[in-house]
Tab-separated table of C-alpha atoms in Angstrom:
chain	number	residue	atom	x	y	z
A	5	MET	CA	0.000	0.000	0.000
A	6	ALA	CA	2.849	2.342	0.832
A	7	ARG	CA	4.304	1.868	-2.686
A	8	ARG	CA	0.987	2.748	-4.283
A	9	ARG	CA	0.687	5.923	-2.170
A	10	GLU	CA	4.213	6.868	-3.186
A	11	LYS	CA	3.336	6.447	-6.872
A	12	ARG	CA	0.227	8.626	-6.527
A	13	SER	CA	2.230	11.208	-4.625
A	14	SER	CA	4.908	11.238	-7.350
A	15	ALA	CA	2.287	11.590	-10.043
A	16	THR	CA	0.709	14.503	-8.176
A	17	GLU	CA	4.054	16.193	-7.729
A	18	SER	CA	4.838	15.654	-11.397
A	19	SER	CA	1.553	17.228	-12.358
A	20	GLU	CA	2.252	20.185	-10.111
A	21	ARG	CA	5.711	20.609	-11.621
A	22	ARG	CA	4.271	20.552	-15.126
A	23	HIS	CA	1.656	23.088	-14.010
A	24	ASN	CA	4.307	25.368	-12.536
A	25	ARG	CA	6.364	25.144	-15.713
A	26	ARG	CA	3.360	26.197	-17.731
A	27	ASP	CA	2.851	29.165	-15.377
A	28	VAL	CA	6.460	30.216	-15.750
A	29	SER	CA	6.187	30.126	-19.486
A	30	LYS	CA	3.320	32.609	-19.515
A	31	PRO	CA	4.318	36.149	-20.447
A	32	ARG	CA	4.657	38.504	-17.523
A	33	ASP	CA	3.338	42.015	-17.773
A	34	GLY	CA	5.982	44.300	-19.064
A	35	GLU	CA	8.654	41.569	-19.502
A	36	PRO	CA	10.362	41.698	-22.964
A	37	GLU	CA	10.285	38.482	-25.012
A	38	SER	CA	14.081	38.603	-25.536
A	39	ASP	CA	14.724	38.701	-21.758
A	40	ARG	CA	12.527	35.682	-21.234
A	41	ARG	CA	14.521	33.742	-23.864
A	42	LEU	CA	17.860	34.655	-22.276
A	43	ILE	CA	16.630	33.508	-18.876
A	44	THR	CA	15.442	30.203	-20.361
A	45	ILE	CA	18.792	29.613	-22.132
A	46	PHE	CA	20.688	30.406	-18.948
A	47	VAL	CA	18.623	27.954	-16.875
A	48	VAL	CA	18.957	25.157	-19.446
A	49	PHE	CA	22.689	25.444	-20.126
A	50	PHE	CA	24.033	26.434	-16.718
A	51	ILE	CA	21.691	24.698	-14.284
A	52	VAL	CA	19.643	21.892	-15.867
A	53	ILE	CA	22.245	20.262	-18.156
A	54	PRO	CA	25.070	20.222	-15.548
A	55	ALA	CA	22.688	18.772	-12.946
A	56	VAL	CA	21.524	16.030	-15.300
A	57	SER	CA	25.096	15.266	-16.390
A	58	MET	CA	26.228	14.937	-12.785
A	59	ALA	CA	23.346	12.584	-11.982
A	60	VAL	CA	24.145	10.372	-14.977
A	61	TYR	CA	27.836	10.318	-14.090
A	62	LYS	CA	27.122	9.277	-10.512
A	63	VAL	CA	24.851	6.457	-11.616
A	64	LYS	CA	27.105	5.164	-14.376
A	65	PHE	CA	30.474	5.512	-12.632
A	66	ALA	CA	29.581	5.121	-8.968
A	67	ASP	CA	31.866	2.143	-8.429
A	68	ARG	CA	34.690	3.788	-10.321
A	69	VAL	CA	34.531	6.889	-8.144
A	70	VAL	CA	34.889	4.739	-5.012
A	71	ILE	CA	37.879	2.891	-6.442
A	72	GLU	CA	39.651	6.073	-7.426
A	73	THR	CA	39.248	7.637	-3.985
A	74	GLU	CA	40.826	4.553	-2.376
A	75	PRO	CA	44.636	4.589	-2.554
A	76	SER	CA	45.643	1.694	-4.785
A	77	ILE	CA	48.316	-0.732	-3.715
A	78	ARG	CA	50.657	0.850	-6.282
A	79	GLN	CA	50.051	4.322	-4.833
A	80	LYS	CA	51.156	3.084	-1.426
A	81	GLY	CA	54.640	2.592	-2.874
A	82	ILE	CA	55.129	-0.866	-1.374
A	83	ILE	CA	55.529	-2.836	-4.615
A	84	LYS	CA	59.285	-2.629	-4.960
A	85	THR	CA	62.468	-4.655	-4.831
A	86	ASP	CA	63.995	-2.827	-1.843
A	87	ILE	CA	61.184	-3.726	0.517
A	88	HIS	CA	61.784	-3.573	4.284
A	89	PHE	CA	60.493	-6.361	6.526
A	90	GLN	CA	58.563	-3.835	8.642
A	91	GLU	CA	56.594	-2.693	5.605
A	92	ILE	CA	55.348	-6.255	5.124
A	93	LEU	CA	54.413	-6.573	8.800
A	94	THR	CA	52.577	-3.254	8.695
A	95	GLU	CA	50.772	-3.567	5.365
A	96	HIS	CA	50.072	-7.268	4.737
A	97	SER	CA	46.624	-7.255	6.356
A	98	LYS	CA	45.495	-3.959	4.794
A	99	ALA	CA	43.783	-5.384	1.724
A	100	SER	CA	41.482	-3.106	-0.246
A	101	GLU	CA	37.915	-2.886	1.038
A	102	ASN	CA	36.782	-3.098	-2.565
A	103	SER	CA	36.849	-6.907	-2.561
A	104	SER	CA	34.363	-7.219	-5.434
A	105	ALA	CA	36.451	-5.669	-8.208
A	106	ARG	CA	38.173	-7.923	-10.760
A	107	HIS	CA	40.015	-6.169	-13.546
A	108	TYR	CA	42.168	-9.117	-14.604
A	109	ASP	CA	40.453	-10.131	-17.845
A	110	TYR	CA	41.677	-13.709	-18.129
A	111	PRO	CA	40.530	-16.802	-16.201
A	112	VAL	CA	41.622	-16.907	-12.560
A	113	LEU	CA	41.476	-20.288	-10.797
A	114	ALA	CA	42.107	-20.472	-7.055
A	115	TYR	CA	42.673	-23.631	-5.027
A	116	ILE	CA	41.463	-24.107	-1.435
A	117	THR	CA	42.676	-26.899	0.859
A	118	PRO	CA	40.841	-28.410	3.852
A	119	TRP	CA	44.048	-28.400	5.912
A	120	ASN	CA	44.391	-24.617	5.624
A	121	SER	CA	41.005	-23.223	6.602
A	122	LYS	CA	41.919	-19.577	5.942
A	123	GLY	CA	41.384	-20.297	2.247
A	124	TYR	CA	37.667	-20.893	2.818
A	125	ASP	CA	37.315	-17.397	4.291
A	126	MET	CA	39.421	-15.800	1.569
A	127	ALA	CA	37.246	-17.446	-1.100
A	128	LYS	CA	34.153	-15.857	0.431
A	129	ILE	CA	35.689	-12.417	0.857
A	130	TYR	CA	37.339	-12.227	-2.583
A	131	ASN	CA	34.920	-14.426	-4.533
A	132	SER	CA	34.461	-11.918	-7.353
A	133	LYS	CA	38.181	-11.773	-8.116
A	134	PHE	CA	38.063	-15.379	-9.355
A	135	THR	CA	36.387	-17.134	-12.251
A	136	HIS	CA	36.881	-20.626	-10.779
A	137	LEU	CA	37.339	-21.932	-7.237
A	138	SER	CA	38.662	-25.442	-6.669
A	139	PRO	CA	38.373	-26.953	-3.190
A	140	VAL	CA	40.741	-29.914	-2.846
A	141	TRP	CA	38.223	-32.595	-1.829
A	142	TYR	CA	38.234	-35.807	-3.905
A	143	ASP	CA	40.355	-38.857	-4.701
A	144	LEU	CA	39.410	-41.557	-7.218
A	145	LYS	CA	40.961	-44.813	-6.001
A	146	SER	CA	41.121	-48.472	-6.918
A	147	GLN	CA	39.059	-50.725	-4.665
A	148	GLY	CA	39.447	-54.411	-5.363
A	149	SER	CA	38.539	-54.851	-9.007
A	150	GLY	CA	36.529	-51.629	-9.031
A	151	LEU	CA	36.776	-47.938	-8.195
A	152	VAL	CA	35.644	-45.640	-5.429
A	153	LEU	CA	35.383	-41.838	-5.342
A	154	GLU	CA	36.310	-40.606	-1.869
A	155	GLY	CA	35.925	-37.121	-0.478
A	156	ARG	CA	32.259	-36.156	-0.234
A	157	HIS	CA	32.715	-35.819	3.532
A	158	ASN	CA	34.955	-32.814	2.783
A	159	ALA	CA	32.266	-31.034	0.777
A	160	ASP	CA	30.639	-28.069	2.497
A	161	LYS	CA	27.306	-27.226	0.880
A	162	GLY	CA	26.732	-24.255	3.159
A	163	TRP	CA	30.033	-22.722	2.120
A	164	ILE	CA	29.204	-23.280	-1.553
A	165	GLN	CA	25.802	-21.650	-1.113
A	166	GLU	CA	27.386	-18.631	0.523
A	167	LEU	CA	29.976	-18.389	-2.257
A	168	ARG	CA	27.237	-18.349	-4.881
A	169	SER	CA	25.348	-15.657	-3.007
A	170	ARG	CA	28.443	-13.441	-3.037
A	171	GLY	CA	29.711	-13.822	-6.603
A	172	ASN	CA	29.786	-15.729	-9.867
A	173	ALA	CA	32.913	-17.857	-9.456
A	174	MET	CA	32.294	-21.438	-10.571
A	175	ILE	CA	32.893	-24.270	-8.096
A	176	LEU	CA	35.081	-27.058	-9.535
A	177	PRO	CA	36.374	-29.427	-6.833
A	178	ARG	CA	39.704	-31.093	-7.516
A	179	VAL	CA	39.740	-34.837	-8.128
A	180	VAL	CA	43.085	-36.659	-7.885
A	181	LEU	CA	43.170	-39.830	-9.964
A	182	GLU	CA	44.974	-42.312	-7.726
A	183	ALA	CA	43.559	-45.476	-9.312
A	184	VAL	CA	46.208	-47.889	-10.601
A	185	PRO	CA	46.703	-46.612	-14.186
A	186	GLU	CA	47.586	-49.959	-15.760
A	187	GLU	CA	44.165	-51.265	-14.766
A	188	LEU	CA	42.140	-48.114	-15.324
A	189	LEU	CA	43.498	-47.192	-18.739
A	190	LYS	CA	43.529	-50.694	-20.218
A	191	LYS	CA	39.950	-51.607	-19.245
A	192	LYS	CA	37.150	-49.875	-21.150
A	193	LYS	CA	34.503	-50.666	-18.511
A	194	LEU	CA	36.696	-49.272	-15.751
A	195	ARG	CA	37.303	-46.060	-17.690
A	196	ALA	CA	33.553	-45.676	-18.223
A	197	LYS	CA	32.981	-46.327	-14.509
A	198	ALA	CA	35.463	-43.623	-13.531
A	199	ILE	CA	33.805	-41.070	-15.807
A	200	ASN	CA	30.348	-42.017	-14.535
A	201	LEU	CA	31.421	-41.678	-10.885
A	202	ILE	CA	32.786	-38.172	-11.475
A	203	VAL	CA	29.887	-36.893	-13.581
A	204	THR	CA	27.297	-38.336	-11.179
A	205	GLU	CA	29.001	-36.697	-8.194
A	206	CYS	CA	28.980	-33.334	-9.978
A	207	LYS	CA	25.271	-33.648	-10.754
A	208	GLU	CA	24.266	-34.779	-7.264
A	209	MET	CA	26.343	-32.106	-5.526
A	210	GLU	CA	25.464	-29.428	-8.121
A	211	TYR	CA	29.059	-28.542	-8.921
A	212	ASP	CA	29.982	-26.539	-12.016
A	213	GLY	CA	32.508	-29.188	-13.077
A	214	ILE	CA	35.844	-30.504	-11.784
A	215	VAL	CA	39.604	-30.026	-11.849
A	216	LEU	CA	41.355	-33.333	-12.582
A	217	GLU	CA	44.914	-34.133	-11.549
A	218	SER	CA	46.314	-37.312	-13.084
A	219	TRP	CA	49.249	-36.604	-15.426
A	220	SER	CA	51.904	-36.412	-12.699
A	221	ARG	CA	50.569	-39.632	-11.159
A	222	TRP	CA	50.727	-41.422	-14.483
A	223	ALA	CA	54.257	-40.145	-15.040
A	224	GLY	CA	55.232	-41.412	-11.596
A	225	TYR	CA	53.887	-44.876	-12.429
A	226	GLY	CA	55.915	-44.848	-15.649
A	227	VAL	CA	52.930	-45.527	-17.927
A	228	LEU	CA	53.547	-42.427	-20.052
A	229	HIS	CA	56.771	-43.944	-21.386
A	230	ASP	CA	54.636	-46.422	-23.327
A	231	PRO	CA	53.222	-44.759	-26.497
A	232	ASN	CA	50.043	-46.898	-26.422
A	233	MET	CA	49.370	-46.213	-22.736
A	234	ARG	CA	50.092	-42.536	-23.290
A	235	LYS	CA	47.515	-42.450	-26.079
A	236	MET	CA	44.927	-44.169	-23.871
A	237	ALA	CA	45.650	-41.661	-21.103
A	238	LEU	CA	44.909	-38.742	-23.419
A	239	GLN	CA	41.775	-40.471	-24.706
A	240	PHE	CA	40.511	-40.902	-21.141
A	241	VAL	CA	41.004	-37.198	-20.382
A	242	LYS	CA	39.234	-36.251	-23.612
A	243	HIS	CA	36.251	-38.557	-22.945
A	244	LEU	CA	35.872	-37.225	-19.408
A	245	GLY	CA	35.887	-33.637	-20.671
A	246	ASP	CA	33.327	-34.443	-23.370
A	247	ALA	CA	31.079	-36.168	-20.813
A	248	LEU	CA	31.189	-33.125	-18.528
A	249	HIS	CA	30.486	-30.774	-21.439
A	250	GLU	CA	27.401	-32.819	-22.328
A	251	GLN	CA	26.096	-31.931	-18.868
A	252	HIS	CA	27.024	-28.252	-19.397
A	253	MET	CA	29.855	-28.479	-16.873
A	254	GLN	CA	33.424	-27.220	-17.089
A	255	PHE	CA	36.614	-29.274	-17.016
A	256	MET	CA	40.049	-28.100	-15.897
A	257	TYR	CA	43.098	-30.331	-16.231
A	258	VAL	CA	46.300	-30.080	-14.167
A	259	ILE	CA	49.563	-30.313	-16.097
A	260	GLY	CA	53.141	-30.232	-14.870
A	261	PRO	CA	56.007	-28.215	-16.363
A	262	PRO	CA	58.866	-29.950	-18.196
A	263	ARG	CA	62.093	-30.285	-16.240
A	264	SER	CA	64.456	-29.771	-19.165
A	265	GLU	CA	64.708	-27.682	-22.314
A	266	LYS	CA	63.786	-30.711	-24.385
A	267	LEU	CA	60.433	-32.408	-23.893
A	268	GLN	CA	60.522	-35.991	-22.689
A	269	MET	CA	57.985	-38.720	-23.506
A	270	TYR	CA	56.286	-38.267	-20.126
A	271	ASP	CA	56.052	-34.460	-20.430
A	272	PHE	CA	52.797	-32.793	-21.391
A	273	GLY	CA	53.554	-30.942	-24.631
A	274	PRO	CA	52.047	-28.738	-27.340
A	275	GLU	CA	50.610	-31.669	-29.304
A	276	ASP	CA	48.760	-32.822	-26.185
A	277	LEU	CA	47.463	-29.297	-25.714
A	278	GLN	CA	46.100	-29.266	-29.269
A	279	PHE	CA	44.547	-32.714	-28.895
A	280	LEU	CA	42.623	-31.782	-25.737
A	281	LYS	CA	41.810	-28.131	-26.382
A	282	ASP	CA	38.163	-28.717	-27.356
A	283	SER	CA	37.500	-31.026	-24.401
A	284	VAL	CA	39.304	-29.032	-21.696
A	285	ASP	CA	38.312	-25.533	-20.560
A	286	GLY	CA	41.570	-24.748	-18.807
A	287	PHE	CA	45.020	-26.250	-18.222
A	288	SER	CA	46.271	-25.576	-14.695
A	289	LEU	CA	50.027	-25.347	-15.208
A	290	MET	CA	52.090	-26.070	-12.084
A	291	THR	CA	54.840	-23.490	-12.567
A	292	TYR	CA	56.116	-23.700	-9.002
A	293	ASP	CA	58.171	-26.126	-6.910
A	294	PHE	CA	61.184	-25.538	-9.148
A	295	SER	CA	63.453	-26.115	-6.146
A	296	ASN	CA	63.398	-28.596	-3.276
A	297	ALA	CA	65.287	-29.482	-0.100
A	298	GLN	CA	67.906	-31.388	-2.099
A	299	ASN	CA	68.310	-28.485	-4.517
A	300	PRO	CA	67.480	-25.249	-2.619
A	301	GLY	CA	66.570	-22.159	-4.576
A	302	PRO	CA	63.712	-20.004	-5.869
A	303	ASN	CA	60.138	-21.261	-6.134
A	304	ALA	CA	59.538	-20.341	-9.776
A	305	PRO	CA	62.326	-18.518	-11.668
A	306	LEU	CA	61.041	-16.220	-14.399
A	307	LYS	CA	63.345	-17.701	-17.045
A	308	TRP	CA	62.054	-21.179	-16.244
A	309	ILE	CA	58.459	-19.967	-16.511
A	310	ASP	CA	59.161	-18.447	-19.926
A	311	LEU	CA	60.890	-21.609	-21.103
A	312	THR	CA	57.889	-23.676	-20.035
A	313	LEU	CA	55.465	-21.402	-21.863
A	314	LYS	CA	57.610	-21.412	-25.017
A	315	LEU	CA	57.642	-25.204	-25.028
A	316	LEU	CA	53.854	-25.277	-24.740
A	317	LEU	CA	52.771	-22.275	-26.803
A	318	GLY	CA	55.712	-21.249	-28.970
A	319	SER	CA	56.755	-17.610	-29.183
A	320	SER	CA	54.733	-15.031	-27.236
A	321	ASN	CA	54.716	-12.894	-30.397
A	322	ASN	CA	52.975	-15.552	-32.464
A	323	VAL	CA	50.699	-17.434	-30.088
A	324	ASP	CA	47.228	-18.862	-30.698
A	325	SER	CA	45.242	-16.518	-28.436
A	326	SER	CA	42.249	-18.838	-28.096
A	327	LEU	CA	44.526	-21.669	-26.961
A	328	ALA	CA	46.714	-19.465	-24.751
A	329	ARG	CA	43.667	-18.258	-22.848
A	330	LYS	CA	43.100	-21.845	-21.686
A	331	VAL	CA	46.558	-22.078	-20.116
A	332	LEU	CA	46.540	-21.001	-16.461
A	333	LEU	CA	49.968	-19.964	-15.201
A	334	GLY	CA	50.560	-21.406	-11.739
A	335	ILE	CA	51.361	-18.777	-9.088
A	336	ASN	CA	52.373	-19.911	-5.605
A	337	PHE	CA	51.041	-18.133	-2.519
A	338	TYR	CA	53.391	-20.235	-0.350
A	339	GLY	CA	57.169	-20.297	-0.099
A	340	ASN	CA	60.018	-22.568	0.956
A	341	ASP	CA	62.291	-22.462	3.990
A	342	PHE	CA	65.522	-24.332	3.229
A	343	ALA	CA	68.220	-25.286	5.734
A	344	ILE	CA	71.475	-24.414	3.971
A	345	SER	CA	73.824	-26.485	6.121
A	346	GLY	CA	72.720	-30.065	6.543
A	347	GLY	CA	69.880	-29.835	4.039
A	348	GLY	CA	66.205	-30.205	4.738
A	349	GLY	CA	63.380	-27.735	4.899
A	350	GLY	CA	60.003	-27.402	3.251
A	351	ALA	CA	56.981	-25.261	2.522
A	352	ILE	CA	56.193	-22.154	4.544
A	353	ILE	CA	52.882	-20.266	4.568
A	354	GLY	CA	51.995	-16.668	5.358
A	355	ARG	CA	51.553	-16.776	9.133
A	356	ASP	CA	54.876	-18.613	9.609
A	357	TYR	CA	56.680	-16.199	7.297
A	358	LEU	CA	55.347	-13.222	9.271
A	359	ALA	CA	56.533	-14.864	12.482
A	360	LEU	CA	60.051	-15.176	11.006
A	361	LEU	CA	60.057	-11.509	10.015
A	362	GLN	CA	58.906	-10.501	13.485
A	363	LYS	CA	61.504	-12.637	15.252
A	364	HIS	CA	64.612	-12.240	13.073
A	365	LYS	CA	64.019	-8.829	11.446
A	366	PRO	CA	65.913	-9.922	8.326
A	367	THR	CA	66.975	-7.952	5.278
A	368	LEU	CA	65.084	-8.868	2.117
A	369	HIS	CA	67.394	-9.426	-0.848
A	370	TRP	CA	66.105	-9.217	-4.408
A	371	ASP	CA	67.264	-11.956	-6.773
A	372	LYS	CA	66.930	-10.338	-10.189
A	373	GLU	CA	67.558	-13.569	-12.083
A	374	SER	CA	64.617	-15.422	-10.562
A	375	GLY	CA	62.466	-12.384	-9.813
A	376	GLU	CA	62.036	-13.362	-6.157
A	377	HIS	CA	62.942	-12.039	-2.727
A	378	ILE	CA	65.045	-14.077	-0.292
A	379	ILE	CA	65.700	-13.738	3.447
A	380	MET	CA	68.433	-15.428	5.477
A	381	TYR	CA	68.327	-16.264	9.182
A	382	ARG	CA	69.805	-18.650	11.768
A	383	ASP	CA	67.503	-20.818	13.853
A	384	ASP	CA	67.827	-21.700	17.539
A	385	LYS	CA	70.381	-24.412	16.655
A	386	ASN	CA	72.469	-21.856	14.724
A	387	ILE	CA	71.564	-23.510	11.403
A	388	LYS	CA	71.460	-21.070	8.493
A	389	HIS	CA	68.223	-20.899	6.497
A	390	ALA	CA	67.244	-19.373	3.150
A	391	VAL	CA	63.583	-18.500	2.691
A	392	PHE	CA	61.931	-17.812	-0.643
A	393	TYR	CA	58.414	-16.476	-0.069
A	394	PRO	CA	56.335	-14.447	-2.552
A	395	THR	CA	56.147	-10.683	-2.265
A	396	LEU	CA	54.020	-8.117	-4.042
A	397	MET	CA	56.796	-7.529	-6.564
A	398	SER	CA	57.389	-11.195	-7.362
A	399	ILE	CA	53.663	-11.862	-7.852
A	400	LEU	CA	53.252	-8.727	-9.936
A	401	LEU	CA	56.009	-9.772	-12.332
A	402	ARG	CA	54.298	-13.127	-12.900
A	403	LEU	CA	50.920	-11.484	-13.446
A	404	GLU	CA	52.504	-9.182	-16.002
A	405	ASN	CA	54.116	-12.170	-17.684
A	406	ALA	CA	50.717	-13.842	-17.909
A	407	ARG	CA	49.259	-10.704	-19.487
A	408	LEU	CA	52.087	-10.646	-22.021
A	409	TRP	CA	51.287	-14.218	-23.078
A	410	GLY	CA	47.528	-13.697	-22.952
A	411	ILE	CA	47.063	-16.558	-20.489
A	412	GLY	CA	45.092	-17.029	-17.276
A	413	ILE	CA	46.412	-17.809	-13.810
A	414	SER	CA	45.914	-20.511	-11.184
A	415	ILE	CA	46.833	-19.898	-7.542
A	416	TRP	CA	48.064	-22.576	-5.168
A	417	GLU	CA	46.601	-21.856	-2.730
A	418	ILE	CA	44.792	-18.832	-1.406
A	419	GLY	CA	44.887	-19.769	2.271
A	420	GLN	CA	48.689	-19.694	2.256
A	421	GLY	CA	49.173	-16.102	1.122
A	422	LEU	CA	49.029	-12.637	2.650
A	423	ASP	CA	45.812	-10.636	2.439
A	424	TYR	CA	47.155	-7.822	0.304
A	425	PHE	CA	48.204	-10.266	-2.438
A	426	PHE	CA	44.568	-10.191	-3.572
A	427	ASP	CA	44.789	-6.469	-4.391
A	428	LEU	CA	47.093	-7.357	-7.288
A	429	LEU	CA	44.239	-9.205	-8.995
A	430	HIS	CA	42.287	-6.005	-9.552
A	431	ASP	CA	44.728	-3.079	-9.352
A	432	ARG	CA	44.551	-1.102	-12.612
A	433	GLU	CA	48.045	0.242	-12.065
A	434	THR	CA	49.931	-3.054	-12.094
A	435	SER	CA	51.718	-2.591	-15.399
A	436	HIS	CA	55.360	-1.765	-15.917
A	437	PRO	CA	56.718	-2.503	-12.408
A	438	LYS	CA	59.809	-0.597	-11.366
A	439	MET	CA	62.832	-2.823	-10.848
């Protein structure tokens, strides 16, 4: 009833305004016609038109005005190579309040792991910065002479519902194919069973598709050295993608980077990319973990990333843009803490890295060759450590590299990073970083 009264009131007011305008337009006694025209022109050009223009501008560019009044992460002057540890401690939690903006035009896939619950919160807060979210939930395993899909107990329908109420990112849980490949790939009925299990789970749980990880497992089993088994492996991936597409679902496939300048039989290469391009919506490229405890060093050197992309896509100056868009450059939100003397070490996530900065107050050194920062410290046993953990500058350089190639990005994983990393996914001023 209130709405109806408001409409009648508006109509009455409108009628009164029209009536008043008609009264104004009537000639006044003794008022020259030329003066009346000048007054009308003045009102139209200097009062009415500016007012209308301002109203249109506010409606059309409201969000843009808010963004411009907020200092961007570039304007803060903290994306640089000579960063001080205190700047990280002070700024890392000051992510932009504008969590809905996403100005990165290519696909952005983010992984979330059950063992790092912060990622679930980050996915809700920054949902609109991503096109795809992949919770790490499922494993497809051999069970006797059959198969079983484990992981539904990890699925959180309430979390998914909240994600969908906050943004448009698609939910594609990760499925790791741990079934014995010799059995799975050689038996047609078993392959069909695997595909049916995955598609049925997606339908029952109302997912938007899946991310499949299998290539590295197959390589580890040695089956990709056999040309016939390798062909069957590719056929399986293609059939799974086609089956998901028939149900209007998306399919992402995880691929590993080559470890040498020349592709090996077990490497995923450009011919494989071409073969699967119509059945796969995105290739999540694991361009991280370049180093390990036995061979300490940077997480993902820029030269190595470029070499990997050249092997897959050719030259960045002559790349198939429709195919490149399906490649998602892996960006790590975790780092590595290596013990220099005696070996050892492993992954380090954001909260542990901040604790190291707070305790040791180290100097951050910029490694220009790899495009990463490094800190050195000695632990309580006087053992020297080298820590490679991402910074705003190192992430920015990789985002810019992805833009240059026209490819998307995949983040492993968002619960392991610092809050202000997410600002880089929408900052309009992230081009041409200063070295």
